[in-house]
Amino acid sequence: EAQVTQNPRYLITVTGKKLTVTCSQNMNHEYMSWYRQDPGLGLRQIYYSMNVEVTDKGDVPEGYKVSRKEKRNFPLILESPSPNQTSLYFCASSLGVTSYEQYFGPGTRLTVT
Amino acid sequence: AQTVTQSQPEMSVQEAETVTLSCTYDTSENNYYLFWYKQPPSRQMILVIRQEAYKQQNATENRFSVNFQKAAKSFSLKISDSQLGDTAMYFCAFMRSPTVNAGNNRKLIWGLGTSLGVNP
């Protein structure tokens, strides 16, 4: 089944404790992206990747890192999480340069206390 | 910069009736895509329908259809024969055409959503 998976689905952590949210797709998609969703602010892009080893900042990259060592994986890294990073996170992927349809993962609910 | 506005934070409809959700956007681009996504309580983001700006014909997917008015920059979603399973947040989203340039053209710009409740 073609899908985007994220792990964990739920995470409660404490300020400053490094964490990684994984994202994996099995559709051989070139493009991958991370969004965060917050009440009153909607969804905002954090980082994106056009292909392996090609990543760039979105609209709200502060406090986050990403890597794209393999085509299928695009982990989101919070090296020192803070309470303002409490949010719902979505990973999305898309086939290639001219593709407009994006497939979303199930979301990761992160709470930083 | 592009913006997307959904002016109806909440709406409700009776089962089997028709409801229309509004969306307006602002852009100076000529080629772009518009989407409606559904987010049920499970929080999964599900694509409902898409519209290419260069197509004059309004997109239709079963009970879902859009009214795309390019000059007015309006993109409303009509849900016919509403079902209880349609209860969800609905988001309107904009994306520049991936062929415009080599930049980040697949970024989705989102409205803040409309919470739709379908009543039995």
Short mmCIF file of C-alpha atoms in Angstrom, two decimals:
data_model
loop_
_atom_site.label_atom_id
_atom_site.label_comp_id
_atom_site.label_asym_id
_atom_site.label_seq_id
_atom_site.Cartn_x
_atom_site.Cartn_y
_atom_site.Cartn_z
CA GLU A 1 0.00 0.00 0.00
CA ALA A 2 1.33 3.41 -1.00
CA GLN A 3 1.71 5.50 2.11
CA VAL A 4 3.62 7.97 4.21
CA THR A 5 4.36 6.81 7.73
CA GLN A 6 5.40 8.81 10.75
CA ASN A 7 6.71 7.71 14.12
CA PRO A 8 5.94 8.22 16.85
CA ARG A 9 2.30 9.22 16.53
CA TYR A 10 2.26 10.75 20.00
CA LEU A 11 5.14 12.00 22.09
CA ILE A 12 5.37 13.83 25.39
CA THR A 13 8.84 15.04 26.27
CA VAL A 14 10.63 17.62 28.38
CA THR A 15 12.40 20.79 27.42
CA GLY A 16 15.88 20.22 26.04
CA LYS A 17 15.69 16.48 25.44
CA LYS A 18 16.65 15.77 21.84
CA LEU A 19 14.11 13.91 19.76
CA THR A 20 13.60 12.70 16.21
CA VAL A 21 10.32 12.23 14.38
CA THR A 22 10.73 9.84 11.50
CA CYS A 23 8.98 10.05 8.15
CA SER A 24 9.12 7.39 5.49
CA GLN A 25 7.39 6.99 2.12
CA ASN A 26 7.25 3.93 -0.14
CA MET A 27 6.27 5.69 -3.37
CA ASN A 28 9.75 6.66 -4.59
CA HIS A 29 8.81 10.32 -4.24
CA GLU A 30 11.49 12.93 -4.79
CA TYR A 31 9.89 15.75 -2.83
CA MET A 32 9.26 15.61 0.92
CA SER A 33 8.22 18.27 3.36
CA TRP A 34 7.38 18.92 7.02
CA TYR A 35 4.54 21.09 8.29
CA ARG A 36 3.38 22.01 11.74
CA GLN A 37 -0.24 22.73 12.54
CA ASP A 38 -1.22 25.12 15.32
CA PRO A 39 -4.64 26.54 16.27
CA GLY A 40 -5.17 29.98 14.81
CA LEU A 41 -2.02 29.71 12.70
CA GLY A 42 -2.94 26.85 10.41
CA LEU A 43 -0.30 24.71 8.73
CA ARG A 44 3.12 26.15 8.10
CA GLN A 45 6.03 24.59 6.30
CA ILE A 46 9.14 23.85 8.35
CA TYR A 47 11.58 22.27 5.89
CA TYR A 48 11.45 20.62 2.54
CA SER A 49 13.63 18.42 0.37
CA MET A 50 13.69 18.32 -3.40
CA ASN A 51 15.73 15.10 -3.47
CA VAL A 52 18.45 13.16 -1.65
CA GLU A 53 20.94 15.49 0.04
CA VAL A 54 18.93 18.55 -1.06
CA THR A 55 17.07 20.29 1.74
CA ASP A 56 15.97 23.85 2.37
CA LYS A 57 14.16 25.95 4.93
CA GLY A 58 10.46 26.58 4.85
CA ASP A 59 8.65 29.35 6.66
CA VAL A 60 9.33 28.30 10.27
CA PRO A 61 12.66 26.40 10.41
CA GLU A 62 13.99 27.75 13.72
CA GLY A 63 14.66 25.00 16.24
CA TYR A 64 14.45 22.19 13.70
CA LYS A 65 16.86 20.19 11.57
CA VAL A 66 16.28 17.67 8.83
CA SER A 67 18.31 15.26 6.76
CA ARG A 68 17.70 13.36 3.53
CA LYS A 69 20.28 10.62 3.25
CA GLU A 70 17.90 8.23 1.54
CA LYS A 71 15.07 8.98 -0.85
CA ARG A 72 12.42 7.32 1.30
CA ASN A 73 13.27 8.91 4.67
CA PHE A 74 13.07 12.50 5.88
CA PRO A 75 13.45 12.72 9.66
CA LEU A 76 12.68 15.87 11.62
CA ILE A 77 15.11 16.55 14.44
CA LEU A 78 14.51 18.77 17.46
CA GLU A 79 17.87 19.06 19.17
CA SER A 80 16.63 21.09 22.15
CA PRO A 81 12.84 21.09 22.16
CA SER A 82 11.00 23.96 23.80
CA PRO A 83 7.34 24.30 24.80
CA ASN A 84 6.61 26.50 21.78
CA GLN A 85 7.32 23.47 19.60
CA THR A 86 4.28 21.70 21.03
CA SER A 87 2.28 21.08 17.89
CA LEU A 88 0.85 18.59 15.43
CA TYR A 89 3.44 17.69 12.80
CA PHE A 90 2.79 16.38 9.31
CA CYS A 91 5.15 14.91 6.79
CA ALA A 92 4.16 15.07 3.12
CA SER A 93 5.63 13.72 -0.10
CA SER A 94 5.16 14.30 -3.80
CA LEU A 95 6.37 12.47 -6.86
CA GLY A 96 8.52 14.93 -8.79
CA VAL A 97 9.05 18.31 -10.35
CA THR A 98 5.70 18.65 -12.09
CA SER A 99 3.61 16.75 -9.58
CA TYR A 100 1.03 18.74 -7.69
CA GLU A 101 -0.52 16.04 -5.51
CA GLN A 102 0.93 15.58 -2.04
CA TYR A 103 0.44 12.63 0.24
CA PHE A 104 0.37 13.22 3.97
CA GLY A 105 1.44 11.09 6.87
CA PRO A 106 -0.94 10.50 9.79
CA GLY A 107 0.56 13.25 11.93
CA THR A 108 2.64 13.31 15.12
CA ARG A 109 1.25 15.01 18.19
CA LEU A 110 4.21 16.44 20.14
CA THR A 111 3.94 17.93 23.62
CA VAL A 112 6.98 19.59 25.18
CA THR A 113 6.68 20.35 28.89
CA ALA B 1 3.01 36.65 -1.07
CA GLN B 2 0.08 34.35 -1.51
CA THR B 3 -2.64 34.17 1.11
CA VAL B 4 -5.69 31.95 1.57
CA THR B 5 -8.76 33.05 3.52
CA GLN B 6 -11.59 30.92 4.79
CA SER B 7 -14.19 33.27 6.24
CA GLN B 8 -16.40 30.65 7.90
CA PRO B 9 -14.76 29.19 11.02
CA GLU B 10 -17.72 26.89 11.68
CA MET B 11 -20.66 25.58 9.72
CA SER B 12 -23.32 22.97 10.20
CA VAL B 13 -25.65 21.14 7.86
CA GLN B 14 -28.37 18.56 8.14
CA GLU B 15 -27.69 15.12 6.82
CA ALA B 16 -28.61 14.75 3.11
CA GLU B 17 -28.57 18.51 2.53
CA THR B 18 -26.09 20.60 0.56
CA VAL B 19 -23.50 22.94 2.04
CA THR B 20 -21.00 25.33 0.48
CA LEU B 21 -17.69 26.26 2.08
CA SER B 22 -16.02 29.49 0.98
CA CYS B 23 -12.39 30.18 0.15
CA THR B 24 -10.70 33.20 -1.34
CA TYR B 25 -7.04 33.61 -2.16
CA ASP B 26 -4.65 36.26 -3.25
CA THR B 27 -1.89 35.76 -5.79
CA SER B 28 -0.24 37.48 -8.69
CA GLU B 29 0.52 34.14 -10.35
CA ASN B 30 -1.38 32.97 -13.40
CA ASN B 31 -0.66 29.26 -13.06
CA TYR B 32 -1.38 27.50 -9.81
CA TYR B 33 -3.34 24.74 -8.13
CA LEU B 34 -6.07 24.87 -5.53
CA PHE B 35 -7.04 22.11 -3.17
CA TRP B 36 -9.59 21.21 -0.56
CA TYR B 37 -8.38 18.91 2.19
CA LYS B 38 -10.46 17.21 4.82
CA GLN B 39 -9.18 16.60 8.34
CA PRO B 40 -11.49 14.32 10.34
CA PRO B 41 -11.08 13.80 14.10
CA SER B 42 -8.36 11.24 13.34
CA ARG B 43 -6.30 14.26 12.18
CA GLN B 44 -5.30 12.54 8.92
CA MET B 45 -5.10 15.07 6.07
CA ILE B 46 -7.15 13.78 3.14
CA LEU B 47 -7.27 15.34 -0.30
CA VAL B 48 -10.87 15.96 -1.32
CA ILE B 49 -10.57 17.73 -4.64
CA ARG B 50 -8.11 19.75 -6.71
CA GLN B 51 -8.39 22.39 -9.40
CA GLU B 52 -5.80 23.53 -11.93
CA ALA B 53 -6.06 27.25 -12.54
CA TYR B 54 -5.66 26.88 -16.29
CA LYS B 55 -8.77 24.69 -16.48
CA GLN B 56 -12.04 26.56 -16.80
CA GLN B 57 -14.15 23.53 -16.00
CA ASN B 58 -14.93 23.12 -12.32
CA ALA B 59 -13.61 19.94 -10.75
CA THR B 60 -16.03 17.31 -9.45
CA GLU B 61 -15.42 14.23 -7.31
CA ASN B 62 -18.61 12.34 -6.57
CA ARG B 63 -20.57 14.45 -4.04
CA PHE B 64 -17.88 17.14 -3.95
CA SER B 65 -17.61 19.92 -6.48
CA VAL B 66 -15.99 23.32 -6.65
CA ASN B 67 -16.96 26.70 -7.97
CA PHE B 68 -13.73 28.19 -9.25
CA GLN B 69 -13.90 31.87 -10.13
CA LYS B 70 -10.39 32.83 -11.25
CA ALA B 71 -11.02 36.52 -11.77
CA ALA B 72 -12.63 36.82 -8.36
CA LYS B 73 -9.97 34.55 -6.81
CA SER B 74 -12.65 32.44 -5.25
CA PHE B 75 -12.68 28.67 -4.76
CA SER B 76 -15.73 27.33 -2.92
CA LEU B 77 -16.48 23.70 -2.10
CA LYS B 78 -19.97 22.28 -2.42
CA ILE B 79 -20.84 19.08 -0.62
CA SER B 80 -24.06 17.47 -1.82
CA ASP B 81 -26.09 14.87 0.06
CA SER B 82 -24.09 15.51 3.22
CA GLN B 83 -23.24 12.43 5.28
CA LEU B 84 -22.29 12.07 8.93
CA GLY B 85 -18.82 11.02 7.82
CA ASP B 86 -18.32 14.44 6.23
CA THR B 87 -17.99 15.95 9.71
CA ALA B 88 -14.44 17.34 9.74
CA MET B 89 -12.25 20.39 9.38
CA TYR B 90 -11.95 21.48 5.77
CA PHE B 91 -8.90 23.34 4.55
CA CYS B 92 -8.45 25.27 1.36
CA ALA B 93 -4.88 25.32 0.07
CA PHE B 94 -2.94 27.03 -2.72
CA MET B 95 0.17 25.89 -4.56
CA ARG B 96 2.10 27.67 -7.27
CA SER B 97 2.54 25.73 -10.48
CA PRO B 98 5.65 23.51 -10.24
CA THR B 99 6.63 24.65 -13.72
CA VAL B 100 6.94 28.34 -12.87
CA ASN B 101 10.54 28.19 -11.68
CA ALA B 102 12.99 25.89 -9.95
CA GLY B 103 12.12 27.09 -6.46
CA ASN B 104 9.97 25.53 -3.75
CA ASN B 105 6.85 25.40 -5.84
CA ARG B 106 5.19 22.54 -3.99
CA LYS B 107 4.72 24.43 -0.75
CA LEU B 108 1.05 24.46 0.17
CA ILE B 109 -0.32 27.70 1.57
CA TRP B 110 -3.27 26.99 3.80
CA GLY B 111 -6.38 28.70 5.02
CA LEU B 112 -7.27 28.39 8.69
CA GLY B 113 -10.04 25.92 8.03
CA THR B 114 -13.80 25.56 8.39
CA SER B 115 -15.17 23.16 10.96
CA LEU B 116 -18.14 21.38 9.40
CA GLY B 117 -20.64 19.47 11.49
CA VAL B 118 -23.21 17.23 9.85
CA ASN B 119 -26.28 16.73 12.02
CA PRO B 120 -28.47 13.62 11.85
#
